[in-house]
CSV table of C-alpha atoms in Angstrom, one decimal:
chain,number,residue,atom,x,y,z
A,1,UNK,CA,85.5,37.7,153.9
A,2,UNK,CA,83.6,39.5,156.7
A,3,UNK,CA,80.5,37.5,158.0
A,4,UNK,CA,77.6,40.6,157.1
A,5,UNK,CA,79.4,41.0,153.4
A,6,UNK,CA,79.1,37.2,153.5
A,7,UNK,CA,75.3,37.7,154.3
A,8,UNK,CA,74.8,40.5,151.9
A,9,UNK,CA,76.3,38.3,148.9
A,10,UNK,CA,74.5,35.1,149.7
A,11,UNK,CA,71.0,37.2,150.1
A,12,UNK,CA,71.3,38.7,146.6
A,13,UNK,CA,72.1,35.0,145.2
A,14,UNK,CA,68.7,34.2,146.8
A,15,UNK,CA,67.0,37.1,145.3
A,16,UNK,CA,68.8,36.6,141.6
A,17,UNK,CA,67.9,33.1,141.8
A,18,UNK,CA,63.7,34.1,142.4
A,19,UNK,CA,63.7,36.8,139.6
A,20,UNK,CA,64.7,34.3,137.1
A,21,UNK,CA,63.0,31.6,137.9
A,22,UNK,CA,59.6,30.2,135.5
A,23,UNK,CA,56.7,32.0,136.3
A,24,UNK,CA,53.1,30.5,137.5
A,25,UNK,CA,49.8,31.3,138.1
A,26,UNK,CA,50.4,31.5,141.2
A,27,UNK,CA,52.6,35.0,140.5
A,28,UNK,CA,48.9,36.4,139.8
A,29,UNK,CA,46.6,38.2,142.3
A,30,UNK,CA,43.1,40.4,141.8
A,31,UNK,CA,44.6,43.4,143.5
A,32,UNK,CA,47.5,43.3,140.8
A,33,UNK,CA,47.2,46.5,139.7
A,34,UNK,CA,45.5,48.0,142.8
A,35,UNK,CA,48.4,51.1,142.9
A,36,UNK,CA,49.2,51.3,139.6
A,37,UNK,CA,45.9,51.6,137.7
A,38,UNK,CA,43.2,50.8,140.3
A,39,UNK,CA,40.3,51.4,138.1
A,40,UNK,CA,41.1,49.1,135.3
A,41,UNK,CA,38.3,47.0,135.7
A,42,UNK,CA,35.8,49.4,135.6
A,43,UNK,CA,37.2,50.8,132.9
A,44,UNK,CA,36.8,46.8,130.9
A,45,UNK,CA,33.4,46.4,132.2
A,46,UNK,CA,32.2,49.7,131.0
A,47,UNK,CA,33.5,49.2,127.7
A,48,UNK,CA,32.3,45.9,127.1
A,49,UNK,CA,28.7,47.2,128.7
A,50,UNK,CA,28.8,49.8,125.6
A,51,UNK,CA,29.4,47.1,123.1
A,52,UNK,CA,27.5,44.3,124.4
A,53,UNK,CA,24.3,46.9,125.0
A,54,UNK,CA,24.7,48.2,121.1
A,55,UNK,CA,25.5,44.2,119.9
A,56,UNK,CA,24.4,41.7,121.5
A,57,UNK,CA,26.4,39.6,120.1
A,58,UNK,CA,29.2,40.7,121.5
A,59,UNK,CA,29.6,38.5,124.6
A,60,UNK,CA,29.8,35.3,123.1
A,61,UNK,CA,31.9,36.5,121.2
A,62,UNK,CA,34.4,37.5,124.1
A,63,UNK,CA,33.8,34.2,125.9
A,64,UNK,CA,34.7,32.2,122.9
A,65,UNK,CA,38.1,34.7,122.1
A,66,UNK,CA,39.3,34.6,125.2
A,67,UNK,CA,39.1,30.6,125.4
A,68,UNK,CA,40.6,30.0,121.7
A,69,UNK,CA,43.8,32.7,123.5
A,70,UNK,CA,44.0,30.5,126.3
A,71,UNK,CA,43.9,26.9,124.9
A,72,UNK,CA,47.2,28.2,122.5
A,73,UNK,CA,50.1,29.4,123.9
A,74,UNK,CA,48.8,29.9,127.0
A,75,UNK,CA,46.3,33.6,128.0
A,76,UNK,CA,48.9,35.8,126.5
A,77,UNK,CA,46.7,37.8,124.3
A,78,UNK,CA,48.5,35.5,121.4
A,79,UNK,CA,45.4,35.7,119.1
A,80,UNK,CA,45.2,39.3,119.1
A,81,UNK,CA,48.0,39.5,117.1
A,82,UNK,CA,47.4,40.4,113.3
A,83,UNK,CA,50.0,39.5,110.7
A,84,UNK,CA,50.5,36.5,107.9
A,85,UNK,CA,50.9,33.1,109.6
A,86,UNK,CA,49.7,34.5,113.4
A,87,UNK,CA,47.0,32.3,115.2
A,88,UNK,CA,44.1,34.9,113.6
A,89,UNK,CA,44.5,33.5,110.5
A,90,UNK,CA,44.1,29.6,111.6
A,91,UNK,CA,40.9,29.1,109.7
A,92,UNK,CA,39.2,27.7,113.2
A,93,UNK,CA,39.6,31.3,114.3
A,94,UNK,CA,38.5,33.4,111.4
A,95,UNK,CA,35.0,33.3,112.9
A,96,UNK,CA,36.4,35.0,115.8
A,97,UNK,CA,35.0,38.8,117.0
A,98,UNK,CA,35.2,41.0,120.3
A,99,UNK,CA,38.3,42.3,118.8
A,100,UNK,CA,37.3,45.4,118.8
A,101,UNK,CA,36.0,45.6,122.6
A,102,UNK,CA,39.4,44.7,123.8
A,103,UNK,CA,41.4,47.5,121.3
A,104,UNK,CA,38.8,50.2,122.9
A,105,UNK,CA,40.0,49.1,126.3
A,106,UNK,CA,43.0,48.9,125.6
A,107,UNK,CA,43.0,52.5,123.8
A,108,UNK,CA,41.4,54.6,127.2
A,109,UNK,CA,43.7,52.3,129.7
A,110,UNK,CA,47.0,53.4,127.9
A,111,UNK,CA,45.7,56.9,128.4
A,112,UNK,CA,44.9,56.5,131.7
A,113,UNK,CA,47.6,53.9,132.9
A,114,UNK,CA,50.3,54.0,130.2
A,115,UNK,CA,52.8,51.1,130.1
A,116,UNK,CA,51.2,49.1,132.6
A,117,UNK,CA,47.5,46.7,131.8
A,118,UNK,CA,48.5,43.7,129.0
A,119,UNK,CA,46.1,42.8,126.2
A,120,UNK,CA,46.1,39.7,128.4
A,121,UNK,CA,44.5,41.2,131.5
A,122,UNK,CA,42.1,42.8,129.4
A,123,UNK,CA,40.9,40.4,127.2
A,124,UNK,CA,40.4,37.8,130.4
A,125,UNK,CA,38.4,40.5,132.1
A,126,UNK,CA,36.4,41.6,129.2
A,127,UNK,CA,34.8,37.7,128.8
A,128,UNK,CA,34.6,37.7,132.8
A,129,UNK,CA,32.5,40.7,132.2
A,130,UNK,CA,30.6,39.5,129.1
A,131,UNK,CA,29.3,36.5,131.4
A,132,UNK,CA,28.3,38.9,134.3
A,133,UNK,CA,26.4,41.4,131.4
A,134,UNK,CA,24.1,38.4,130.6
A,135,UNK,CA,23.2,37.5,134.2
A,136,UNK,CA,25.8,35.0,134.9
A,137,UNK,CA,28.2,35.2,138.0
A,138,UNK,CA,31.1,37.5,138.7
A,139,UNK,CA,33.9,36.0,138.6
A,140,UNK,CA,37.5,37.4,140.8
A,141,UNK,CA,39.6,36.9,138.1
A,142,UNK,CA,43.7,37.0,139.5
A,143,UNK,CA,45.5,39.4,137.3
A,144,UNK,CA,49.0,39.9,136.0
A,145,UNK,CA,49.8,38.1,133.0
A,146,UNK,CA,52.2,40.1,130.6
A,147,UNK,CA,51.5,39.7,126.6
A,148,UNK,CA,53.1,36.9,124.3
A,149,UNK,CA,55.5,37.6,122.0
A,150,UNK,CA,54.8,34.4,119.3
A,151,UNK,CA,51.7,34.0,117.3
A,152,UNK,CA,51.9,31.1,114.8
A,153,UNK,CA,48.7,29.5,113.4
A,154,UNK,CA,50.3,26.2,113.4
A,155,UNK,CA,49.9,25.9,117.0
A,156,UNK,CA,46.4,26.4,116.6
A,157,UNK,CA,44.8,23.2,115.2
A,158,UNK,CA,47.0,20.9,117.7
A,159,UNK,CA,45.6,22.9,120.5
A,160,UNK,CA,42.3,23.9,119.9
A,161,UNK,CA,38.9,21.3,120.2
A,162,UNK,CA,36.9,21.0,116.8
A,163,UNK,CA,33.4,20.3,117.2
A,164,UNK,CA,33.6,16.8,115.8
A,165,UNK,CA,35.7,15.8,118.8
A,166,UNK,CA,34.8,12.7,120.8
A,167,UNK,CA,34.3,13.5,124.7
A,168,UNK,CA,37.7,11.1,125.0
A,169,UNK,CA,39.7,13.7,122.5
A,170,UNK,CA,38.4,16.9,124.1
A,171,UNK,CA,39.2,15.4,127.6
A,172,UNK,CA,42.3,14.5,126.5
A,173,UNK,CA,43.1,18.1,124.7
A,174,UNK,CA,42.3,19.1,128.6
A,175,UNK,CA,44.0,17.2,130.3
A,176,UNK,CA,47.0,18.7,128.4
A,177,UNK,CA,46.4,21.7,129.6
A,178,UNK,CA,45.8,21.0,133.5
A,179,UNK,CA,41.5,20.8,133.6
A,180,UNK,CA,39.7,18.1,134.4
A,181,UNK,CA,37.0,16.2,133.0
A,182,UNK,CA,34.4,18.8,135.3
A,183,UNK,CA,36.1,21.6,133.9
A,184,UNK,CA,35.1,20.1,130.1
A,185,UNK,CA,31.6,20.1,131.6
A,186,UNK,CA,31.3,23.7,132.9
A,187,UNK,CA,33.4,25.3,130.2
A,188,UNK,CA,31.4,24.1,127.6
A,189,UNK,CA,28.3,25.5,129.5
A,190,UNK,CA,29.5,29.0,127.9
A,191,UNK,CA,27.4,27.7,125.2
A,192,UNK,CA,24.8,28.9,126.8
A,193,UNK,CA,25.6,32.5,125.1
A,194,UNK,CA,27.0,32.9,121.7
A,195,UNK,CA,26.2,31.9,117.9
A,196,UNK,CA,27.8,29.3,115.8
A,197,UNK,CA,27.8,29.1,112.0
A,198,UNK,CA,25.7,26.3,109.9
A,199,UNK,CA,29.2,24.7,109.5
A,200,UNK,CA,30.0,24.6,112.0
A,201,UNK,CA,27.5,21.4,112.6
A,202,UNK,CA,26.8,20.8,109.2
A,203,UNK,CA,28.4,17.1,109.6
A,204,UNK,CA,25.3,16.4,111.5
A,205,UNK,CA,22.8,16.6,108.3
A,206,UNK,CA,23.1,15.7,104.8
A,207,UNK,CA,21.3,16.5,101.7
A,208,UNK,CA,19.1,13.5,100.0
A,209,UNK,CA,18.4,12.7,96.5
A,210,UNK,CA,16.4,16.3,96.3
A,211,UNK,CA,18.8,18.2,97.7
A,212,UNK,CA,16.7,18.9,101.0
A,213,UNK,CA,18.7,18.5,104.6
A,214,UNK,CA,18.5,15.8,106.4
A,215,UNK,CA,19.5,14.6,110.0
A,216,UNK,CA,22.1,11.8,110.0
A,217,UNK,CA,22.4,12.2,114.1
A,218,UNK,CA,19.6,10.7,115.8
A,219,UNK,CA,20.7,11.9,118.9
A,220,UNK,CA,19.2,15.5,117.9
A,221,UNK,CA,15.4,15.8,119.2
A,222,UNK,CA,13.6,16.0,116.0
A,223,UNK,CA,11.8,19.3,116.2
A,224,UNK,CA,14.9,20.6,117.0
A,225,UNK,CA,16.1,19.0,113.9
A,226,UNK,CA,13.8,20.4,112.1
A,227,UNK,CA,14.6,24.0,113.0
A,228,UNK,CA,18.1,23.8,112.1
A,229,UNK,CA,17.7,22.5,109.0
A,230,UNK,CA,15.0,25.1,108.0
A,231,UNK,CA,17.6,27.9,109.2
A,232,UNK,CA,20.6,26.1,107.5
A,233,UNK,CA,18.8,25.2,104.4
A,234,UNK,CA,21.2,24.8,100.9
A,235,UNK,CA,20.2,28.7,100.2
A,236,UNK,CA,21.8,29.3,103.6
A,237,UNK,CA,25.3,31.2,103.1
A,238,UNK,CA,28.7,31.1,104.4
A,239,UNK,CA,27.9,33.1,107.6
A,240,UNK,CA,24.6,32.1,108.5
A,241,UNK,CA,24.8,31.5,112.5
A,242,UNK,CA,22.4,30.2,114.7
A,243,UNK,CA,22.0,30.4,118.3
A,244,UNK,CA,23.9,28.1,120.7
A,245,UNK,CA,21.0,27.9,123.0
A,246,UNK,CA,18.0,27.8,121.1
A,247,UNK,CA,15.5,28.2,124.4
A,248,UNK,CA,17.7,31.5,126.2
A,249,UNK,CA,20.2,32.6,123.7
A,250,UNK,CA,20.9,35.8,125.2
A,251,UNK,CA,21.3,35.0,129.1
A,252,UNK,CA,24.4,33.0,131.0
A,253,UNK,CA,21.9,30.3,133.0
A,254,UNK,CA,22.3,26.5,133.2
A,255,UNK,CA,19.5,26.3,129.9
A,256,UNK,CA,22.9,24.6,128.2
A,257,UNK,CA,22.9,21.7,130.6
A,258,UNK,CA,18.5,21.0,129.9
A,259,UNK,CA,19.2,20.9,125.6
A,260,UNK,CA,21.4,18.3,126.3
A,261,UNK,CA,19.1,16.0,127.8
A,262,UNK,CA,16.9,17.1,125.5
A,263,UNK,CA,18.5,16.2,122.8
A,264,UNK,CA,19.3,20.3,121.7
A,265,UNK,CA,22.8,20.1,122.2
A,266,UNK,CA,23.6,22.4,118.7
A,267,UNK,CA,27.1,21.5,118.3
A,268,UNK,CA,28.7,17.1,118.1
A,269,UNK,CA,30.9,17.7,120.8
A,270,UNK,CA,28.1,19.3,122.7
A,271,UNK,CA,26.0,16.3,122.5
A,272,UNK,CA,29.0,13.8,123.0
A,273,UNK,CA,29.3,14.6,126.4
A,274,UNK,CA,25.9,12.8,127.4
A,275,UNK,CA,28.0,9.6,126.7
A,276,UNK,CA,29.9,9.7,128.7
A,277,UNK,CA,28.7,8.4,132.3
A,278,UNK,CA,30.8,10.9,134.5
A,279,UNK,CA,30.3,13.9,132.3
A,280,UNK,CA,26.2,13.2,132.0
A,281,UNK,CA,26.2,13.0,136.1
A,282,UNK,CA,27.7,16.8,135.8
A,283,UNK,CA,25.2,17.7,133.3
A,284,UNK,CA,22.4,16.4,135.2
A,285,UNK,CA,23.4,17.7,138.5
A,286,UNK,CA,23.9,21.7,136.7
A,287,UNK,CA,20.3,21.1,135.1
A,288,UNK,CA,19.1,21.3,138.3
A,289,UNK,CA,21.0,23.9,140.0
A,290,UNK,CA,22.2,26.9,138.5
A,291,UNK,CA,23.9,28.0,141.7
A,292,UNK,CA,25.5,24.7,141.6
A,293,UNK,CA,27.1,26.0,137.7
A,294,UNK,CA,27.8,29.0,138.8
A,295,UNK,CA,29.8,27.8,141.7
A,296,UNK,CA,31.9,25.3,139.2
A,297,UNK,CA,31.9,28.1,136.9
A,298,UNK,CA,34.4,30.4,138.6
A,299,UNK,CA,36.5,28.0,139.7
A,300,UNK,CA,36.8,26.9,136.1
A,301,UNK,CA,36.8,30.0,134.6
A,302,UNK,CA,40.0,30.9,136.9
A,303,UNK,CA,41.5,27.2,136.1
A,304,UNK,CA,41.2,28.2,132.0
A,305,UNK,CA,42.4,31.9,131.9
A,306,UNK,CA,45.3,30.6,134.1
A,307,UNK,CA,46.8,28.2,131.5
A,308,UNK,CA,50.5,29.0,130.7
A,309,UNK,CA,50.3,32.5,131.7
A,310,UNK,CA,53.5,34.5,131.3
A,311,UNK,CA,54.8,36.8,134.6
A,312,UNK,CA,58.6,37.9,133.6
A,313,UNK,CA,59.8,40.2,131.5
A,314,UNK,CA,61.7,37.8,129.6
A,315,UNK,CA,58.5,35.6,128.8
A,316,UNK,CA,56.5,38.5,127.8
A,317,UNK,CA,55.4,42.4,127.8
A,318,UNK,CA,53.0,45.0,127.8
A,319,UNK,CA,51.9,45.8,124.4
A,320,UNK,CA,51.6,49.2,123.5
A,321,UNK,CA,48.4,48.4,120.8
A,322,UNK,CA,47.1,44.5,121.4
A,323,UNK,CA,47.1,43.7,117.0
A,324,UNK,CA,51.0,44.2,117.3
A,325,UNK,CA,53.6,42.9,119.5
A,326,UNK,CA,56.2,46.1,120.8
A,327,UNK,CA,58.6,46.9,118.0
C-alpha cells in the first residue's frame, strides 16, 4: 500500500475513534455557540429578567429546577419532559416551577437560532441568571450539552436529596455524583432565594393534645419556631410556602450561612449540616465573607450543571419544544 494512502487511512481511524468516543464536560466551553447563535445569552437573561421582575418567585424556582435536572440523569433538560411516568411526575418534583421561563426562551431562540440551543443550555443559564437577578455573582457557565432522550420518575427518588437526609446521606448522594463535601455547603446556600412548602418541614413539629403545633427540633431558635408554626398552622393548606430565608428572602447573599448558626435553618437537612465539624467550618467561614461564597459559588455551580452531561449525537439532541423529546 503506498506510504501517504497508508497515512490517510490510519488518520481517519484516529479521527473515527475521537467521534465515538464518551463524551465529558470537558467537550463544553462558554464560547460554544459564539458563531452559531452568539446572542443566546442575552436572549435567557432577558427572558428570565421579564419573569423574575413580574414574579418574584421565579428565581428560586429556576435554581431549584435546574438542580433536581442535574442530580438525575445528568443536566439534560430530563425534567422538562412532560408525559406519564417522566421525572415531572415524581411527587418530589411536582412542586417544581420556572417551566415556563425556559419554554419562552426556548420559543424566541428557535426563531432566532433554529436547530441549534438545547433545553439543556437554556435551562443551566436561566438559574445562572436567576442568581445574578437577585444580586448574587455571575457565573461563566461552559455550554454545549445536547438534551436527554429518557425521563423516568423512578430514577428520581434514588437520586434526588429529601429534606430528612442526614449530612452523611446527602454527602454520600454527592459524592455519587463527583462534589465534595464543600460543594454540599455552597449548593445548599441557594437557599438563600426560594420558598418551600409547610411539608416540606413539617416532620420538624407536631400537634399536641389540642391540636396546636409544636416544635419537636430543638435545634430551631424558638422565635423562629414560633413563626413557622403560626404560618403553618393546621388551617394552613397543601401549598402554603414559606420563605427559605426568613431575614433576606429575595436577595442571593451569604444570609443562608448566619440562620444556621442561628438556629433558622428552615429545612432538616439545612440544619444537619451544623453537625457536622467540616461542614460547620464552611458555614462559619461564608458567614463572614460573602465574597468568600461567591467565590465557592461558581466553582460549584459549574461542578453541579456539569454532572453527566451529554455531547454526541448518539447521547442526545436538540429538542425542537423542551416538554417533548424530537419525534
Amino acid at each position: 500500500m503506498h506510504q501517504g494512502l497508508r497515512t490517510l487511512l490510519a488518520l481517519v481511524l484516529i479521527l473515527s475513534s475521537i467521534s465515538v468516543s464518551s463524551s465529558s464536560s470537558s467537550d463544553l466551553s462558554p464560547d460554544f455557540y459564539a458563531f452559531t447563535c452568539p446572542n443566546v445569552q442575552l436572549f435567557v437573561r432577558n427572558t428570565v429578567s421579564f419573569f423574575s421582575t413580574n414574579d418574584g418567585t421565579i428565581p428560586g424556582k429556576l435554581l431549584r429546577l435546574v438542580f433536581h435536572d442535574c442530580m438525575v440523569e445528568g443536566c439534560d433538560a430530563s425534567v422538562l419532559i412532560q408525559g406519564n411516568g417522566t421525572e415531572r411526575t415524581d411527587p418530589a418534583n411536582l412542586s417544581l416551577g420556572g417551566f415556563d421561563v425556559v419554554e419562552s426562551a426556548k420559543r424566541l431562540i428557535e426563531v432566532m437560532c433554529p436547530g441549534i440551543v438545547s433545553c439543556a443550555d437554556i435551562l443551566v443559564l436561566a438559574a445562572r441568571d436567576a442568581v445574578e437577578f437577585t444580586g448574587g455573582p455571575l457565573v461563566q457557565v461552559p455550554l454545549g450539552r445536547k438534551d436527554g432522550r429518557v425521563s423516568l420518575a423512578s430514577n428520581v427518588r434514588p437520586n434526588i436529596i429529601d429534606t430528612s437526609f442526614s449530612v452523611e446521606e446527602m454527602a454520600k448522594t454527592f459524592s455519587s455524583k463527583g462534589l465534595s463535601m464543600e460543594d454540599l455547603v455552597v449548593l445548599s446556600g441557594g437557599h438563600t432565594i426560594g420558598l418551600s412548602h409547610c411539608t416540606s418541614f413539617s416532620d420538624r413539629f407536631q400537634k399536641d393534645a389540642n391540636g396546636s403545633m409544636v416544635p419537636i427540633d430543638t435545634s430551631m431558635e424558638k422565635n423562629f419556631a414560633s413563626e413557622l408554626m403560626k404560618k403553618c398552622s393546621a388551617n394552613a393548606t397543601a401549598v402554603t410556602t414559606v420563605s427559605c430565608d426568613p431575614v433576606t428572602p429575595n436577595q442571593f447573599d451569604n444570609q443562608y450561612f448566619t440562620n444556621l448558626l442561628n438556629g433558622k435553618g428552615l429545612l432538616r437537612s439545612d440544619s444537619e449540616l451544623v453537625n457536622d465539624p467540616k461542614a460547620e467550618a464552611l458555614i462559619d467561614s461564608f458567614s463572614k465573607s460573602q465574597n468568600s461564597f461567591f467565590d465557592s459559588w461558581a466553582e460549584s455551580f459549574i461542578k453541579m450543571t456539569s454532572i453527566g452531561v451529554k455531547t454526541g449525537d448518539d447521547e442526545g439532541e436538540i429538542r425542537t419544544v423542551c416538554s417533548s423529546a424530537n419525534g
